[in-house]
Amino acid sequence: MTAVFNHHLELLIACIIYGTVGIYMQFLEEMSIGSIIFYRVLFGLSAILLYLAVTGNLNQLALKRKKNYLLLLGILYVLQMFSYYSSIRYLGASSAVLLLYTDPIYLTILAPLLLGEKNTGKTIFALFLGLIGVFYVTRPEGGFEQLEFGSDYLKGVLFGLAGGLFSSGVIISVRYLRDEYNGLTQLFWQSVISLFFLSPFAVSVPRNVLAENLPVLVLFGVLITGVGAVFYIRGVTGVNAITASILTLLEPVSCIFFDYTVLGNPIHSGMLTGCIFILAAAIVISLDDSVSLRKLFMWDIITFNKGDFVRRKPVLRAQNK
């Protein structure tokens, strides 16, 4: 197998692992969201430390500049996870993961303000697609008139949209820090910071509940935060930005697949329609700037040679979704 194929495989495995989050949340219904995140991060962080020790890369964890932004990354990461997992609990994994993938909508608005990046016709088009997708995903089967104020459905939608917002903040922070810290270093320190803020939730869990759920929590943390993150970072650094962005779309697809086949949760037509629009927005936003809207509409993209794409440093998405 070639090195490129190996990187593709690593990225795909990571996304499939991330897609199992709904299954773990189903088994951990008796625990609060904060305590689930704490123990998941704790066991995942232990796995990452073991990996770095075995590979002789513990020196990567040295702190350099921009420490305040590492702190900000950790805070945004906690808020993203809390919002995402709350959305799963209220709304289900399928809708929650699609709302998490609305981050291109927020990036289109925030990136010009915070990073000085200019919007183009491509980013505006992605914003338009994303908004249509959100409309279909958040719309109940009976229409918005069926939506009751204070209902679990509305709470799930609001938490999901907040998760997408905080996810965009994580992505912007990762972009800003990537020249100073690599992906694993960022993941390590954001996890340490997360444990500090989530520690009150850890002591609030009754012993019998913790003991009963410990095997699931260990597996959850090691696979999602540890193994999944390592595969993700190894994979994404070996492919170009466009390929990485498109391959990571397997995460919401696998999440919906497991939600339907393993957990038996229904999938309505609006969710599938919204899925198409949101994933299309993610694909459009990941395309190189040389791909104009005209080429996109005419499907001329399939005639591009490899040289038509600029190999850029991949933008790491928020790990451990």
Tab-separated table of C-alpha atoms in Angstrom:
chain	number	residue	atom	x	y	z
A	1	MET	CA	0.000	0.000	0.000
A	2	THR	CA	1.240	3.481	-0.833
A	3	ALA	CA	1.778	6.161	1.798
A	4	VAL	CA	-1.083	8.240	0.389
A	5	PHE	CA	-3.472	5.285	0.619
A	6	ASN	CA	-2.406	4.712	4.225
A	7	HIS	CA	-3.181	8.334	5.093
A	8	HIS	CA	-6.575	8.056	3.392
A	9	LEU	CA	-7.294	4.873	5.350
A	10	GLU	CA	-6.243	6.460	8.655
A	11	LEU	CA	-8.536	9.415	8.043
A	12	LEU	CA	-11.472	7.189	7.114
A	13	ILE	CA	-10.969	5.002	10.202
A	14	ALA	CA	-10.907	8.111	12.405
A	15	CYS	CA	-14.163	9.399	10.930
A	16	ILE	CA	-15.885	6.035	11.400
A	17	ILE	CA	-14.725	5.996	15.037
A	18	TYR	CA	-16.064	9.530	15.543
A	19	GLY	CA	-19.357	8.417	14.030
A	20	THR	CA	-19.955	5.986	16.910
A	21	VAL	CA	-20.473	8.792	19.459
A	22	GLY	CA	-24.246	8.325	19.505
A	23	ILE	CA	-23.862	4.681	20.565
A	24	TYR	CA	-21.769	5.611	23.606
A	25	MET	CA	-24.165	8.387	24.578
A	26	GLN	CA	-27.008	5.864	24.513
A	27	PHE	CA	-25.177	3.677	27.057
A	28	LEU	CA	-24.351	6.648	29.325
A	29	GLU	CA	-27.852	8.035	29.814
A	30	GLU	CA	-27.579	8.013	33.622
A	31	MET	CA	-24.592	10.396	33.640
A	32	SER	CA	-24.580	14.157	33.163
A	33	ILE	CA	-23.069	15.641	30.003
A	34	GLY	CA	-20.239	17.325	31.910
A	35	SER	CA	-19.197	14.118	33.687
A	36	ILE	CA	-19.271	12.133	30.429
A	37	ILE	CA	-16.960	14.642	28.745
A	38	PHE	CA	-14.614	14.733	31.768
A	39	TYR	CA	-14.028	10.985	31.926
A	40	ARG	CA	-13.914	10.619	28.157
A	41	VAL	CA	-11.197	13.275	27.972
A	42	LEU	CA	-9.374	11.817	31.004
A	43	PHE	CA	-9.038	8.322	29.541
A	44	GLY	CA	-8.347	9.696	26.070
A	45	LEU	CA	-5.598	11.946	27.406
A	46	SER	CA	-4.008	8.938	29.117
A	47	ALA	CA	-4.005	7.102	25.776
A	48	ILE	CA	-2.402	10.087	24.027
A	49	LEU	CA	0.325	10.331	26.690
A	50	LEU	CA	1.046	6.617	26.287
A	51	TYR	CA	1.260	7.016	22.494
A	52	LEU	CA	3.658	9.978	22.770
A	53	ALA	CA	5.802	8.121	25.321
A	54	VAL	CA	6.050	4.987	23.164
A	55	THR	CA	6.914	7.025	20.054
A	56	GLY	CA	9.407	9.189	21.971
A	57	ASN	CA	7.578	12.433	21.221
A	58	LEU	CA	6.830	13.751	24.707
A	59	ASN	CA	9.065	16.730	23.921
A	60	GLN	CA	6.307	17.959	21.575
A	61	LEU	CA	4.259	18.993	24.605
A	62	ALA	CA	6.569	21.878	25.536
A	63	LEU	CA	4.709	25.175	25.830
A	64	LYS	CA	5.846	27.965	23.532
A	65	ARG	CA	4.165	31.231	22.650
A	66	LYS	CA	0.444	32.019	22.389
A	67	LYS	CA	-0.411	30.288	25.677
A	68	ASN	CA	-3.486	32.497	26.098
A	69	TYR	CA	-4.846	31.171	22.820
A	70	LEU	CA	-4.285	27.599	23.999
A	71	LEU	CA	-6.442	28.490	27.005
A	72	LEU	CA	-9.070	29.927	24.672
A	73	LEU	CA	-8.917	26.752	22.560
A	74	GLY	CA	-9.557	24.638	25.647
A	75	ILE	CA	-12.547	26.744	26.702
A	76	LEU	CA	-14.067	26.675	23.218
A	77	TYR	CA	-13.486	22.925	23.067
A	78	VAL	CA	-15.410	22.388	26.322
A	79	LEU	CA	-18.287	24.551	25.079
A	80	GLN	CA	-18.353	22.726	21.739
A	81	MET	CA	-18.427	19.280	23.344
A	82	PHE	CA	-21.024	20.292	25.921
A	83	SER	CA	-23.299	21.744	23.228
A	84	TYR	CA	-22.824	18.810	20.848
A	85	TYR	CA	-23.449	16.103	23.442
A	86	SER	CA	-26.451	17.982	24.837
A	87	SER	CA	-27.850	18.162	21.312
A	88	ILE	CA	-27.369	14.397	20.921
A	89	ARG	CA	-29.255	13.790	24.159
A	90	TYR	CA	-32.202	16.009	23.204
A	91	LEU	CA	-32.301	15.594	19.426
A	92	GLY	CA	-30.464	12.390	18.512
A	93	ALA	CA	-27.033	11.825	16.987
A	94	SER	CA	-28.068	12.224	13.331
A	95	SER	CA	-29.463	15.750	13.592
A	96	ALA	CA	-26.849	16.805	16.166
A	97	VAL	CA	-23.870	15.900	13.982
A	98	LEU	CA	-25.377	17.720	10.986
A	99	LEU	CA	-25.906	20.859	13.064
A	100	LEU	CA	-22.315	20.565	14.282
A	101	TYR	CA	-21.230	20.607	10.639
A	102	THR	CA	-22.799	24.044	10.161
A	103	ASP	CA	-19.459	25.561	11.159
A	104	PRO	CA	-18.822	26.769	7.547
A	105	ILE	CA	-21.767	29.145	8.047
A	106	TYR	CA	-20.125	30.723	11.078
A	107	LEU	CA	-16.655	30.627	9.506
A	108	THR	CA	-17.954	32.619	6.538
A	109	ILE	CA	-19.006	35.327	8.978
A	110	LEU	CA	-16.206	35.138	11.565
A	111	ALA	CA	-13.084	34.404	9.485
A	112	PRO	CA	-13.070	37.839	7.774
A	113	LEU	CA	-13.457	39.538	11.163
A	114	LEU	CA	-10.959	37.485	13.166
A	115	LEU	CA	-8.455	36.210	10.586
A	116	GLY	CA	-8.737	38.888	7.917
A	117	GLU	CA	-9.791	36.332	5.295
A	118	LYS	CA	-11.960	37.727	2.510
A	119	ASN	CA	-15.264	36.182	1.518
A	120	THR	CA	-15.640	35.128	-2.107
A	121	GLY	CA	-18.520	33.959	-4.249
A	122	LYS	CA	-17.597	30.433	-3.180
A	123	THR	CA	-17.904	31.138	0.549
A	124	ILE	CA	-21.173	33.034	0.099
A	125	PHE	CA	-22.532	30.113	-1.933
A	126	ALA	CA	-21.475	27.710	0.834
A	127	LEU	CA	-23.240	29.932	3.371
A	128	PHE	CA	-26.413	29.813	1.269
A	129	LEU	CA	-26.265	26.008	1.006
A	130	GLY	CA	-25.614	25.670	4.718
A	131	LEU	CA	-28.574	27.842	5.679
A	132	ILE	CA	-30.891	25.771	3.477
A	133	GLY	CA	-29.536	22.628	5.129
A	134	VAL	CA	-30.143	24.031	8.615
A	135	PHE	CA	-33.727	24.862	7.629
A	136	TYR	CA	-34.450	21.264	6.620
A	137	VAL	CA	-32.599	19.626	9.532
A	138	THR	CA	-34.250	21.785	12.199
A	139	ARG	CA	-37.746	21.655	10.684
A	140	PRO	CA	-39.982	19.110	12.474
A	141	GLU	CA	-41.877	16.667	10.274
A	142	GLY	CA	-45.118	18.518	10.955
A	143	GLY	CA	-43.621	21.937	10.202
A	144	PHE	CA	-42.310	24.678	12.490
A	145	GLU	CA	-45.829	25.310	13.767
A	146	GLN	CA	-45.470	21.990	15.628
A	147	LEU	CA	-42.413	23.290	17.501
A	148	GLU	CA	-43.243	23.943	21.153
A	149	PHE	CA	-41.326	26.505	23.192
A	150	GLY	CA	-39.218	24.745	25.835
A	151	SER	CA	-39.529	21.329	24.174
A	152	ASP	CA	-36.628	18.883	24.040
A	153	TYR	CA	-36.617	19.250	20.254
A	154	LEU	CA	-36.058	23.011	20.457
A	155	LYS	CA	-33.379	22.573	23.127
A	156	GLY	CA	-31.606	20.061	20.892
A	157	VAL	CA	-31.706	22.428	17.915
A	158	LEU	CA	-30.345	25.350	19.948
A	159	PHE	CA	-27.576	23.233	21.469
A	160	GLY	CA	-26.722	21.879	17.998
A	161	LEU	CA	-26.458	25.351	16.471
A	162	ALA	CA	-24.362	26.492	19.436
A	163	GLY	CA	-22.113	23.473	18.864
A	164	GLY	CA	-21.557	24.580	15.268
A	165	LEU	CA	-20.708	28.096	16.467
A	166	PHE	CA	-18.178	26.882	19.043
A	167	SER	CA	-16.781	24.423	16.486
A	168	SER	CA	-16.014	27.349	14.181
A	169	GLY	CA	-14.254	29.028	17.115
A	170	VAL	CA	-12.158	25.904	17.658
A	171	ILE	CA	-11.232	25.803	13.958
A	172	ILE	CA	-10.217	29.479	13.963
A	173	SER	CA	-8.092	28.916	17.096
A	174	VAL	CA	-6.447	25.863	15.520
A	175	ARG	CA	-5.623	27.912	12.424
A	176	TYR	CA	-4.048	30.622	14.547
A	177	LEU	CA	-1.988	28.163	16.628
A	178	ARG	CA	-0.912	25.701	13.920
A	179	ASP	CA	2.422	27.449	13.221
A	180	GLU	CA	3.338	27.184	16.911
A	181	TYR	CA	1.863	23.819	17.968
A	182	ASN	CA	1.126	20.660	15.995
A	183	GLY	CA	-2.203	18.846	16.144
A	184	LEU	CA	-1.354	16.424	18.962
A	185	THR	CA	0.133	19.185	21.110
A	186	GLN	CA	-2.990	21.291	20.701
A	187	LEU	CA	-5.163	18.277	21.491
A	188	PHE	CA	-3.132	17.495	24.621
A	189	TRP	CA	-3.313	20.992	26.087
A	190	GLN	CA	-6.948	21.575	25.172
A	191	SER	CA	-7.704	18.291	26.949
A	192	VAL	CA	-5.757	19.328	30.067
A	193	ILE	CA	-7.594	22.652	30.155
A	194	SER	CA	-10.898	20.850	29.641
A	195	LEU	CA	-10.255	18.595	32.638
A	196	PHE	CA	-9.659	21.643	34.835
A	197	PHE	CA	-12.970	23.251	33.926
A	198	LEU	CA	-14.920	19.977	33.994
A	199	SER	CA	-13.515	18.663	37.297
A	200	PRO	CA	-16.594	19.750	39.346
A	201	PHE	CA	-18.707	17.392	37.230
A	202	ALA	CA	-16.371	14.475	37.979
A	203	VAL	CA	-16.956	14.523	41.741
A	204	SER	CA	-20.724	14.857	41.336
A	205	VAL	CA	-21.124	11.345	39.893
A	206	PRO	CA	-22.283	8.714	42.430
A	207	ARG	CA	-19.767	5.895	42.869
A	208	ASN	CA	-22.162	3.166	41.827
A	209	VAL	CA	-23.084	5.031	38.617
A	210	LEU	CA	-19.408	5.624	37.792
A	211	ALA	CA	-18.477	1.989	38.479
A	212	GLU	CA	-21.338	0.741	36.327
A	213	ASN	CA	-20.392	2.967	33.375
A	214	LEU	CA	-16.599	2.788	33.741
A	215	PRO	CA	-15.963	0.200	30.972
A	216	VAL	CA	-17.981	2.267	28.471
A	217	LEU	CA	-16.232	5.493	29.548
A	218	VAL	CA	-12.779	3.921	29.145
A	219	LEU	CA	-13.642	2.596	25.685
A	220	PHE	CA	-15.255	5.922	24.751
A	221	GLY	CA	-12.211	7.936	25.811
A	222	VAL	CA	-9.525	5.655	24.402
A	223	LEU	CA	-11.242	5.211	21.030
A	224	ILE	CA	-12.634	8.716	20.421
A	225	THR	CA	-10.080	10.976	22.115
A	226	GLY	CA	-7.087	8.668	21.797
A	227	VAL	CA	-7.120	6.293	18.823
A	228	GLY	CA	-9.489	8.391	16.707
A	229	ALA	CA	-7.495	11.579	17.217
A	230	VAL	CA	-4.156	9.924	16.427
A	231	PHE	CA	-5.528	8.374	13.230
A	232	TYR	CA	-7.147	11.698	12.299
A	233	ILE	CA	-3.999	13.774	12.768
A	234	ARG	CA	-1.745	11.203	11.059
A	235	GLY	CA	-4.174	10.985	8.147
A	236	VAL	CA	-4.920	14.660	7.669
A	237	THR	CA	-1.249	15.670	7.597
A	238	GLY	CA	-0.572	13.270	4.715
A	239	VAL	CA	-3.210	14.521	2.268
A	240	ASN	CA	-4.043	17.886	0.766
A	241	ALA	CA	-6.629	20.186	2.323
A	242	ILE	CA	-9.344	19.426	-0.228
A	243	THR	CA	-9.040	15.655	0.122
A	244	ALA	CA	-8.982	15.901	3.921
A	245	SER	CA	-12.073	18.108	4.037
A	246	ILE	CA	-14.044	15.794	1.763
A	247	LEU	CA	-12.976	12.551	3.468
A	248	THR	CA	-13.951	13.905	6.892
A	249	LEU	CA	-17.535	14.151	5.651
A	250	LEU	CA	-17.668	10.419	6.349
A	251	GLU	CA	-18.088	11.341	10.031
A	252	PRO	CA	-21.673	12.642	9.805
A	253	VAL	CA	-22.536	9.921	7.287
A	254	SER	CA	-21.275	7.165	9.606
A	255	CYS	CA	-22.962	8.820	12.590
A	256	ILE	CA	-26.313	8.778	10.780
A	257	PHE	CA	-25.687	5.175	9.667
A	258	PHE	CA	-25.004	3.953	13.222
A	259	ASP	CA	-27.892	5.996	14.606
A	260	TYR	CA	-30.283	4.299	12.198
A	261	THR	CA	-28.905	0.746	12.038
A	262	VAL	CA	-27.597	0.205	15.579
A	263	LEU	CA	-29.816	2.465	17.691
A	264	GLY	CA	-32.905	2.178	15.484
A	265	ASN	CA	-33.666	5.906	15.473
A	266	PRO	CA	-35.851	7.096	12.573
A	267	ILE	CA	-34.532	9.383	9.829
A	268	HIS	CA	-37.063	11.725	8.242
A	269	SER	CA	-36.859	13.060	4.686
A	270	GLY	CA	-36.061	16.600	5.842
A	271	MET	CA	-32.961	15.345	7.631
A	272	LEU	CA	-31.690	13.663	4.468
A	273	THR	CA	-32.365	16.796	2.402
A	274	GLY	CA	-30.614	18.963	4.976
A	275	CYS	CA	-27.728	16.490	5.068
A	276	ILE	CA	-27.175	16.926	1.324
A	277	PHE	CA	-27.125	20.727	1.560
A	278	ILE	CA	-24.883	20.900	4.651
A	279	LEU	CA	-22.359	18.410	3.254
A	280	ALA	CA	-22.435	20.254	-0.085
A	281	ALA	CA	-21.616	23.465	1.786
A	282	ALA	CA	-18.681	21.739	3.491
A	283	ILE	CA	-17.387	20.485	0.123
A	284	VAL	CA	-17.713	23.914	-1.516
A	285	ILE	CA	-15.925	25.680	1.338
A	286	SER	CA	-13.059	23.152	1.146
A	287	LEU	CA	-12.403	23.629	-2.575
A	288	ASP	CA	-9.334	25.547	-3.654
A	289	ASP	CA	-9.896	29.185	-4.624
A	290	SER	CA	-9.046	28.312	-8.236
A	291	VAL	CA	-12.362	26.447	-8.440
A	292	SER	CA	-14.805	29.152	-9.492
A	293	LEU	CA	-18.567	28.959	-9.111
A	294	ARG	CA	-18.886	28.662	-12.881
A	295	LYS	CA	-16.627	25.599	-12.890
A	296	LEU	CA	-18.507	24.205	-9.935
A	297	PHE	CA	-21.879	24.557	-11.632
A	298	MET	CA	-20.573	23.169	-14.937
A	299	TRP	CA	-18.906	20.230	-13.153
A	300	ASP	CA	-15.639	21.115	-14.908
A	301	ILE	CA	-13.925	20.189	-11.671
A	302	ILE	CA	-13.689	16.565	-12.803
A	303	THR	CA	-11.394	17.573	-15.640
A	304	PHE	CA	-8.823	19.223	-13.380
A	305	ASN	CA	-5.362	17.752	-13.233
A	306	LYS	CA	-3.679	17.266	-9.885
A	307	GLY	CA	-1.602	20.321	-10.631
A	308	ASP	CA	-4.688	22.520	-10.689
A	309	PHE	CA	-5.026	22.187	-6.940
A	310	VAL	CA	-2.643	23.976	-4.626
A	311	ARG	CA	-1.407	21.711	-1.870
A	312	ARG	CA	-2.080	23.696	1.230
A	313	LYS	CA	-1.474	22.883	4.859
A	314	PRO	CA	-4.618	21.071	5.994
A	315	VAL	CA	-6.937	22.886	8.342
A	316	LEU	CA	-7.556	20.576	11.264
A	317	ARG	CA	-11.180	20.292	12.241
A	318	ALA	CA	-12.072	19.934	15.847
A	319	GLN	CA	-11.063	16.439	16.890
A	320	ASN	CA	-13.104	14.017	19.028
A	321	LYS	CA	-16.486	15.040	17.803
